[in-house]
Coordinates of C-alpha atoms and ligand atoms in Angstrom, one line a residue:
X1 CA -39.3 -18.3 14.3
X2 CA -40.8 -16.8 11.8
X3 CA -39.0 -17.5 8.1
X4 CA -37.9 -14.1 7.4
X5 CA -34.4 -12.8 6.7
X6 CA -32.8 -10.4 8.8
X7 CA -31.2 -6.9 7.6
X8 CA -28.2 -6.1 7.9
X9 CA -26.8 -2.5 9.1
X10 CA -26.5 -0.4 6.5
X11 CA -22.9 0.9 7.2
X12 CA -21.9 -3.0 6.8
X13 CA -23.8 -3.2 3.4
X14 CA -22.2 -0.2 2.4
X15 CA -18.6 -1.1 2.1
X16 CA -17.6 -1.8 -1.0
X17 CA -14.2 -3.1 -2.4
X18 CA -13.2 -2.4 -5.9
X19 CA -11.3 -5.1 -6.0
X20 CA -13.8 -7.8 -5.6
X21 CA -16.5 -5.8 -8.0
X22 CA -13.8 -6.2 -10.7
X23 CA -12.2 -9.7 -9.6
X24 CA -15.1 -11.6 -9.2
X25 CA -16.3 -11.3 -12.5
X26 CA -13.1 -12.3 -13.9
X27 CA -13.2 -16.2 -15.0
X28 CA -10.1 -18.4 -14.2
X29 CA -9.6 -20.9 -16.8
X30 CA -10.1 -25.0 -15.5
X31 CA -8.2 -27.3 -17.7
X32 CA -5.2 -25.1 -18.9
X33 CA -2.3 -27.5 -19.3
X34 CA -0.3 -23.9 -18.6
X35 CA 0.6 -23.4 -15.0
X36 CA -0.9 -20.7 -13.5
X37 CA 1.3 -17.5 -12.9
X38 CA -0.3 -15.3 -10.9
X39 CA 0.7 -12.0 -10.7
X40 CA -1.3 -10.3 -8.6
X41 CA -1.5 -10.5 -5.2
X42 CA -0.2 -8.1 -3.1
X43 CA 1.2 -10.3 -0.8
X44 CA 5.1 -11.2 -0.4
X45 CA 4.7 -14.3 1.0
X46 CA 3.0 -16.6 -1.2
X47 CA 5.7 -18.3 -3.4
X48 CA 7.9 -19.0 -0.3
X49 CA 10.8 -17.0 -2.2
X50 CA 10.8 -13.9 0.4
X51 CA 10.7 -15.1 4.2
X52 CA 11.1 -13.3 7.4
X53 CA 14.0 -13.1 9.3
X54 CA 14.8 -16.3 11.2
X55 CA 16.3 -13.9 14.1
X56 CA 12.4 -12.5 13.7
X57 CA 11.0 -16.0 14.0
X58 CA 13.3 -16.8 17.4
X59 CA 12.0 -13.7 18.7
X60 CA 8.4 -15.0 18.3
X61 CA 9.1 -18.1 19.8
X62 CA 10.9 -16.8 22.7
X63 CA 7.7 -14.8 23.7
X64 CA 5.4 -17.5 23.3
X65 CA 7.2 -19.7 25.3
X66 CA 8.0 -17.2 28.3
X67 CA 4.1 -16.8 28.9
X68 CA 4.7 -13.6 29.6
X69 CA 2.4 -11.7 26.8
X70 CA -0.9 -13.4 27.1
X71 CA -2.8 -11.1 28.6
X72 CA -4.4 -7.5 27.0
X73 CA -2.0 -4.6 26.7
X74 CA -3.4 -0.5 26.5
X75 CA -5.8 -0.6 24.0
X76 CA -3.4 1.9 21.9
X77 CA -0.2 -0.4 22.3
X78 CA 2.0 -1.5 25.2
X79 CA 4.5 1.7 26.0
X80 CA 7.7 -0.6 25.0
X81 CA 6.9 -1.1 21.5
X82 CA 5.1 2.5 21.0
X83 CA 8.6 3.9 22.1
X84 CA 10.3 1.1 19.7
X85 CA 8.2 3.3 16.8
X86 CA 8.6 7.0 18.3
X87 CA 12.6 5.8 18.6
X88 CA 12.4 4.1 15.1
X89 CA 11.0 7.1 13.1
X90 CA 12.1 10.0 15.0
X91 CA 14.4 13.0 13.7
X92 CA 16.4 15.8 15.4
X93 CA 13.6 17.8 13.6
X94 CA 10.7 15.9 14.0
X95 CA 11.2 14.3 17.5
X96 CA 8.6 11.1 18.3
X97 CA 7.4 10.4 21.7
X98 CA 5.3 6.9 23.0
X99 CA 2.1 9.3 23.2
X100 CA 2.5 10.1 19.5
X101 CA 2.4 6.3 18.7
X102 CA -0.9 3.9 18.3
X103 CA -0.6 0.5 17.6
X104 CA -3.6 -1.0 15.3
X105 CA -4.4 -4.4 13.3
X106 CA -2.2 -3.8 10.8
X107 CA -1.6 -0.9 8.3
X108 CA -5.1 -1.5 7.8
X109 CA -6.5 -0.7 11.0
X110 CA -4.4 2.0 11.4
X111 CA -6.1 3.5 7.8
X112 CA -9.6 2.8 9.9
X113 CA -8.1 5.2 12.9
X114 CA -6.7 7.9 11.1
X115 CA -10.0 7.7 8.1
X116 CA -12.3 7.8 11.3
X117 CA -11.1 10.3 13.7
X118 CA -10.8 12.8 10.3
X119 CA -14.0 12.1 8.9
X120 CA -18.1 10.9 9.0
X121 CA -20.7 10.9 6.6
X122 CA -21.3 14.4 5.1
X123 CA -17.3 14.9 5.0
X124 CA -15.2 14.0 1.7
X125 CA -11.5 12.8 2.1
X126 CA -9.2 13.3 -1.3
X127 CA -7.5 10.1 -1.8
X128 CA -5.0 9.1 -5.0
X129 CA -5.9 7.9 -8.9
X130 CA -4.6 5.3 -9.4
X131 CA -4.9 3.9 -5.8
X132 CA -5.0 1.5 -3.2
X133 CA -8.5 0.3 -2.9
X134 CA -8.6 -0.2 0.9
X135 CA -9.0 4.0 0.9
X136 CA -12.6 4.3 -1.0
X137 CA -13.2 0.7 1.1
X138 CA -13.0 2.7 4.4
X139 CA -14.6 5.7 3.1
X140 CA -17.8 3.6 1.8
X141 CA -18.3 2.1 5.2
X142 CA -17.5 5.8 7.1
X143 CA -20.5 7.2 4.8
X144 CA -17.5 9.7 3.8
X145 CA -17.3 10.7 -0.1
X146 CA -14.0 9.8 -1.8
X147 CA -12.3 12.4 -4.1
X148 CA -9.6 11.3 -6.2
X149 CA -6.7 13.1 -7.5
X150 CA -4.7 12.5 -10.3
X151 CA -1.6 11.0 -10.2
X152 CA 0.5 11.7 -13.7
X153 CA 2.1 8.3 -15.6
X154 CA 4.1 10.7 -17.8
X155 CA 5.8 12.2 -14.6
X156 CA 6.4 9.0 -12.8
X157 CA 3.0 9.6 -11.0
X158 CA 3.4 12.8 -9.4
X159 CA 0.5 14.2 -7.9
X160 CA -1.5 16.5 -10.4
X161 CA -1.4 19.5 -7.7
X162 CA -3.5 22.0 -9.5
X163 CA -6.2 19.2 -9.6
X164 CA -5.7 18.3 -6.2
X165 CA -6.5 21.7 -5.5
X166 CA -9.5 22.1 -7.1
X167 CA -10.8 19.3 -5.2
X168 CA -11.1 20.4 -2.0
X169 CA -14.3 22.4 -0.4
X170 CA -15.2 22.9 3.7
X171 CA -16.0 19.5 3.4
X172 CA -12.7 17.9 2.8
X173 CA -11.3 16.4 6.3
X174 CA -8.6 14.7 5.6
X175 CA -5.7 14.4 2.1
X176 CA -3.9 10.7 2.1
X177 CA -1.3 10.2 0.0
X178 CA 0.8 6.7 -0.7
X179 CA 4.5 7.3 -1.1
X180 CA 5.9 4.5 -2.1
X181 CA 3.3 3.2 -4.1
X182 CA 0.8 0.3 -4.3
X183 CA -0.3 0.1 -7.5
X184 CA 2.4 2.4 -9.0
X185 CA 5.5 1.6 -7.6
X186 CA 6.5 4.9 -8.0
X187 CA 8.7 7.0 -5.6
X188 CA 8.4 10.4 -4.9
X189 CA 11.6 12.7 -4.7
X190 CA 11.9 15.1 -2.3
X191 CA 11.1 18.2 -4.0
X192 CA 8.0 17.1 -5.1
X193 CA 7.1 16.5 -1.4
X194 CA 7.8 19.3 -0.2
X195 CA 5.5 20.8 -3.0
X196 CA 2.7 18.8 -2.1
X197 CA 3.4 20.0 2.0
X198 CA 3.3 23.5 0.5
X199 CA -0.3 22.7 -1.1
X200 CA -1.1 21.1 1.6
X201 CA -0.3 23.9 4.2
X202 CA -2.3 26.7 2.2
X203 CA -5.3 24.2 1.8
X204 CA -5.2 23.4 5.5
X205 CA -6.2 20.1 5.4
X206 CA -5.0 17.1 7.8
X207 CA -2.6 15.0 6.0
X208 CA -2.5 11.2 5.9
X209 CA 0.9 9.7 4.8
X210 CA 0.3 5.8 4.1
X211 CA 4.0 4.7 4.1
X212 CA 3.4 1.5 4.7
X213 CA 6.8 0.7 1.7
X214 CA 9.3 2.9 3.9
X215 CA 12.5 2.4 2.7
X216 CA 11.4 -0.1 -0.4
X217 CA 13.2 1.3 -2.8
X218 CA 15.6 0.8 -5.3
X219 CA 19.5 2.5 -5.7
X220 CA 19.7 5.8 -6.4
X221 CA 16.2 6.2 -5.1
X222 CA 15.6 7.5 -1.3
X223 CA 12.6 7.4 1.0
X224 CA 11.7 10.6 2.0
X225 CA 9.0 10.6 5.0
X226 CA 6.1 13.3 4.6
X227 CA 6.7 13.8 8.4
X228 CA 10.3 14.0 8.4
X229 CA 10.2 16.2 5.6
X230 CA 7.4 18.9 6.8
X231 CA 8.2 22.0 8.6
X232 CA 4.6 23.0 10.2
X233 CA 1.9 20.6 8.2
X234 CA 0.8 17.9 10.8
X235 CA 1.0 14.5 9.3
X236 CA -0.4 11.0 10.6
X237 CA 1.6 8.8 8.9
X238 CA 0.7 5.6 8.4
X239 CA 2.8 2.3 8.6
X240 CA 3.2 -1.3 9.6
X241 CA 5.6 -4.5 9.5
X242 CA 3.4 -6.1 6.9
X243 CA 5.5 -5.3 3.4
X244 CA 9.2 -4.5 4.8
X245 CA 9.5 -7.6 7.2
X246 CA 7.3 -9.6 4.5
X247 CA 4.8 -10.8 7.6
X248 CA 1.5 -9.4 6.6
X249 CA -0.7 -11.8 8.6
X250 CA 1.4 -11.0 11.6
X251 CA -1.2 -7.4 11.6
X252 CA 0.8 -4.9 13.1
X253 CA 0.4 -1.5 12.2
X254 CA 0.8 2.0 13.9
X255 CA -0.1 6.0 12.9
X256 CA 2.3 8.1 14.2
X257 CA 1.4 11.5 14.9
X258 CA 3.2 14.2 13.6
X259 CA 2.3 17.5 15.4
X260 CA 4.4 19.9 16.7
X261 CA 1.8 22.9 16.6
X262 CA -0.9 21.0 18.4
X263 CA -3.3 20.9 15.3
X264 CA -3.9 17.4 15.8
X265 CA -4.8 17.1 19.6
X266 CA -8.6 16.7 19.2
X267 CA -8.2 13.8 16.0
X268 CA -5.1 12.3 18.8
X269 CA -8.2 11.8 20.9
X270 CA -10.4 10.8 19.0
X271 CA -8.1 7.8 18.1
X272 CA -6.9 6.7 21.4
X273 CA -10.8 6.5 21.5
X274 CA -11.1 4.1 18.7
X275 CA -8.6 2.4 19.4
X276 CA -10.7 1.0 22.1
X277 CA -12.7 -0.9 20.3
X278 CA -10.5 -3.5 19.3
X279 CA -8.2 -3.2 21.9
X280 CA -5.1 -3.1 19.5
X281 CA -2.6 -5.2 17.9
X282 CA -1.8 -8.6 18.9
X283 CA -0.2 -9.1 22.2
X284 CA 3.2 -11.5 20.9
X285 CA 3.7 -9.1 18.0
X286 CA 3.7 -6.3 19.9
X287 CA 6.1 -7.9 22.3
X288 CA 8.9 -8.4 19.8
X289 CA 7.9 -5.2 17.9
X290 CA 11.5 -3.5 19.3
X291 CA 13.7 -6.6 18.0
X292 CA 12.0 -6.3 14.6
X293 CA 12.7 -2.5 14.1
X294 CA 16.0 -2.3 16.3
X295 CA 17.8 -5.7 16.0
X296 CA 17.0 -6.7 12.4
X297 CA 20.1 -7.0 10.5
X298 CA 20.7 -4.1 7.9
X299 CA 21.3 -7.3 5.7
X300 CA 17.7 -8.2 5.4
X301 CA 16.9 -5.1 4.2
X302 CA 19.5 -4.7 1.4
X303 CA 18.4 -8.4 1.0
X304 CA 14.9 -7.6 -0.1
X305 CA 15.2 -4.6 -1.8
X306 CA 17.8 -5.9 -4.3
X307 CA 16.1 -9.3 -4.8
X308 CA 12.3 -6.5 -5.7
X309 CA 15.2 -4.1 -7.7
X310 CA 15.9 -7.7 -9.5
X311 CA 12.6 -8.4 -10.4
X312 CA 11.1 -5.2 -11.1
X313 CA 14.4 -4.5 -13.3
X314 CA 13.9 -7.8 -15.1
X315 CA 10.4 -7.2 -15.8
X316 CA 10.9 -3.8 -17.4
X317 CA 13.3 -5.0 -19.4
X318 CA 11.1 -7.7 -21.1
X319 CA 7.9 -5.6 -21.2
X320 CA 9.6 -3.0 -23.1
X321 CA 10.5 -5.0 -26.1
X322 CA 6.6 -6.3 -26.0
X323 CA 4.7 -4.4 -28.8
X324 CA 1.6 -3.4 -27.1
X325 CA 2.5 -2.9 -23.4
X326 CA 4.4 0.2 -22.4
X327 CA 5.8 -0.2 -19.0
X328 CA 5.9 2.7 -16.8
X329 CA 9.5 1.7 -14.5
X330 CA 8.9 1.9 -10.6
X331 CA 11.4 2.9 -8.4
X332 CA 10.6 0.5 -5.2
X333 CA 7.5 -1.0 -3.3
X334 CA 6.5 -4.7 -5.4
X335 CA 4.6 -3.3 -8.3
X336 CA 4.6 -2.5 -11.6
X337 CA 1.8 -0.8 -13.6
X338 CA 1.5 -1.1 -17.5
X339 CA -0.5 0.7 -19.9
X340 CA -2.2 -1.5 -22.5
X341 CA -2.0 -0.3 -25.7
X342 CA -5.5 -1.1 -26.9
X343 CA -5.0 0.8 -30.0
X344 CA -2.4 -1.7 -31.0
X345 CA -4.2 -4.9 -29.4
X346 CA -7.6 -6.5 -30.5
X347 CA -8.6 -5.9 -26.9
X348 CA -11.4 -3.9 -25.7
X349 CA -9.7 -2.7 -22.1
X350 CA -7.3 -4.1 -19.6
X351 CA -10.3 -6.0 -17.8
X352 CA -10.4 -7.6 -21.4
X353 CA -6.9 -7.6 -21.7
X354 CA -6.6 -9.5 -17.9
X355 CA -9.4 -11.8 -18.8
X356 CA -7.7 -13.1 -22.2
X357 CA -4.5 -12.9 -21.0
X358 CA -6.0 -15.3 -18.2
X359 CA -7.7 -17.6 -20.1
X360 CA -5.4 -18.4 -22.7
X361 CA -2.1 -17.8 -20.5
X362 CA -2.7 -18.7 -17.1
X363 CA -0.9 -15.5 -16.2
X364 CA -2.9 -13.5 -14.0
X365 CA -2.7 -9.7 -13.3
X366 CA -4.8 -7.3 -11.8
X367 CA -6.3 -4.8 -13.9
X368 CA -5.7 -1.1 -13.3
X369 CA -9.7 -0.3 -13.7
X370 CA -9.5 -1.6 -9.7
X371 CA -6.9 1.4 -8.8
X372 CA -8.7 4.0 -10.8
X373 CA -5.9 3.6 -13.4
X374 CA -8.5 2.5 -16.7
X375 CA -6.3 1.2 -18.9
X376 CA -3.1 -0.3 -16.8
X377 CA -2.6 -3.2 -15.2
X378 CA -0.9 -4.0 -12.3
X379 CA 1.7 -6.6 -12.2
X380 CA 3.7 -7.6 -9.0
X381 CA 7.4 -8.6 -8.9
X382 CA 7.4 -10.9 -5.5
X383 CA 7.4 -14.3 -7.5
X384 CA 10.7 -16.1 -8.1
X385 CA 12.5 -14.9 -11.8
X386 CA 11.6 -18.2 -13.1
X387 CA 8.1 -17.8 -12.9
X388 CA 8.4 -13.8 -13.9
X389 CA 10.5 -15.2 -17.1
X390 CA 7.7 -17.7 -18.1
X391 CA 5.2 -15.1 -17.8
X392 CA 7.4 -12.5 -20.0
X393 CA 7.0 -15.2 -22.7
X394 CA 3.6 -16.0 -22.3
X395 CA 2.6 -11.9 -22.7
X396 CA 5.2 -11.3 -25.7
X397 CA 3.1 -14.4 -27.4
X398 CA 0.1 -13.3 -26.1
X399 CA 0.3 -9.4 -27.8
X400 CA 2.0 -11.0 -30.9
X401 CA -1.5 -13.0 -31.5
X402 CA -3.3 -10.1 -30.7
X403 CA -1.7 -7.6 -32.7
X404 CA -3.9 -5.1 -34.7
X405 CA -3.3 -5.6 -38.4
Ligands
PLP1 C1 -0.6 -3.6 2.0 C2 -1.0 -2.2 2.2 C3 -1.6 -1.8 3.4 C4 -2.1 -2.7 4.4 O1 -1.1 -3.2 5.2 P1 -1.5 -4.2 6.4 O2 -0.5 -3.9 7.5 O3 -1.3 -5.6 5.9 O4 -2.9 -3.9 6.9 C5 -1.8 -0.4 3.5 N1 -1.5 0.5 2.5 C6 -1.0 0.1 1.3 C7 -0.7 1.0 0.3 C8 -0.7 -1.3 1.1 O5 -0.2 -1.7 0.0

């Protein structure tokens, strides 16, 4: 063998994660005798504080043991636990049938579906600012151009419509949209919905709904679904059991497809043809995919959202009083973004502002540059009110010592 490196594909060298351009240049400090609070990963699970179900857990067990679901299902899901998602999200209005149901590795892999069937290299998809960074992730690899929106902070991050607008070109294939949330933790009423389906239906553009937070939200808030909510605009909506059953790893995810003109027929095909290549979701998750949606108590879900409404509640109310951070309040999913006042703070930007509030602190957050959102950081509110307490104190001394004189 000759000693000379081989090259990868270009597609593979292509994707890109904004997270990781931003995060790995950030330096965690080694001898701190703080310790560390780290408030930002996106991931429920991590301080122990927010577990599955136990009757979720059985159900998982029981399939294991019975032997039964070891073998490959359809490549787009098995038909029990498609229905268990047509059944789950269906309306009088907006029925759901198995065939309008695929199954994928997580919320994640149903993004890579929808993203793919929509749109190759050439296309442009219009995606949100600020945003979840999986979106211009999938778009780098696909070759497609990302086009962001703005979302507006002063209007609890509504969607900027005339801007969204002006966006699109014969290029665009596809419009995703994030309601509730991740980074903002915002959620969108109903009118303002059913403005953007109005946009949406003179632009004539397919719409992805990523609403992966369904029903993570706080009182007086409600979930409205894009497709429960639109009239004639097809929708593949987007979803999984990662962030309401707090199982992420688990990766299940489905798009449902939301099409009662027949708009979508030729992207429905072109995913059950993707979906072939990785042959779905996992086999014992699938299996128990009915019990999770059907036969989890209503308790776990009032459960979860009041201990997030806690937390995020908590947080606001501290960051408020903190001279230099102006909290923008969510209204469900697990985040919380906050403008850093740099014209008050002897900080450059909120990558600054993360870094020294890292290396003195040991409180960690993500910084909004990541989401689109220069400026903001993103804060989570999973870890347990201890922890969010001691990190209160830590910022209040942290922007005291930085004030501006
Ligand atoms: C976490 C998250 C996902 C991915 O969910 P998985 O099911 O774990 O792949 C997708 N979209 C948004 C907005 C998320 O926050």
């Amino acid at each position: 063998m000759k000693h000379v490196p081989f090259k990868a594909s270009k597609s593979s060298m292509r994707v890109y994660n904004p997270i990781r351009a931003t995060i790995d240049t950030i330096v965690h400090p080694v001898n701190s005798d703080k310790e560390p609070i780290p408030l930002s990963i996106g991931d429920p699970t991590v301080f122990g504080n927010m577990l599955p179900h136990d009757y979720v857990k059985q159900a998982l067990h029981k399939v294991i043991d019975s032997n039964s679901f070891n073998g490959y299902f359809n490549a787009a899901g098995s038909p029990e636990a498609r229905k268990a998602v047509a059944d789950r999200f269906s309306t009088p209005k907006n029925p759901l049938w198995d065939r309008d149901v695929i199954l994928a590795s997580g919320c994640s892999g149903a993004l890579l579906l929808a993203l793919t069937a929509c749109a190759a290299a050439g296309d442009n998809v219009l995606i949100p600012r600020p945003g979840f960074s999986l979106y211009p992730t999938i778009c780098a690899y696909l070759g497609v151009e990302c086009r962001y929106y703005n979302l507006l902070p002063d209007k609890e991050w509504d969607i900027d419509l005339e801007h969204m607008k002006s966006l699109v070109d014969e290029n665009t294939k596809a419009i995703v949209v994030n309601n509730p949330s991740n980074p903002c933790g915002s959620v969108w009423s109903k009118e303002h919905i059913l403005e953007i389906l109005d946009v949406v239906k003179q632009l004539h553009v397919p719409l992805i709904s990523d609403e992966v937070y369904f029903d993570m939200v706080f009182e007086g808030k409600t979930f409205y679904s894009f497709g429960d909510l639109s009239e004639d605009v097809p929708v593949l909506i987007v979803g999984g059991i990662a962030k309401r059953y707090l199982v992420p790893g688990w990766r299940l995810g489905w798009v449902l497809i939301q099409d009662r003109h027949d708009l979508l027929s030729e992207i429905r095909q072109g995913m059950y043809k993707l979906a072939q290549l990785t042959l779905g979701a996992n086999s014992l998750v699938q299996s128990i995919l009915p019990e999770i949606l059907h036969n989890t108590p209503q308790e776990f879900y009032d459960n979860s959202n009041r201990l997030l409404e806690e937390h995020a509640t908590y947080l606001v109310q501290r960051i408020s009083k903190i001279d230099g951070m102006h909290v923008i309040p969510p209204g469900g999913a697990m985040y919380i973004m906050v403008q850093v006042e740099v014209d008050k703070l002897d900080v450059k930007d909120d990558v600054d502002f993360t870094q020294k509030l890292l290396t003195e602190e040991n409180v960690f957050v993500l910084p909004g540059t990541i989401f689109g959102a220069v400026g903001f950081v993103r804060l989570v509110v999973c870890s347990p009110l201890e922890k969010l307490k001691m990190a209160c104190d830590r910022m209040e001394d942290f922007c005291k010592r930085h004030k501006k004189l």
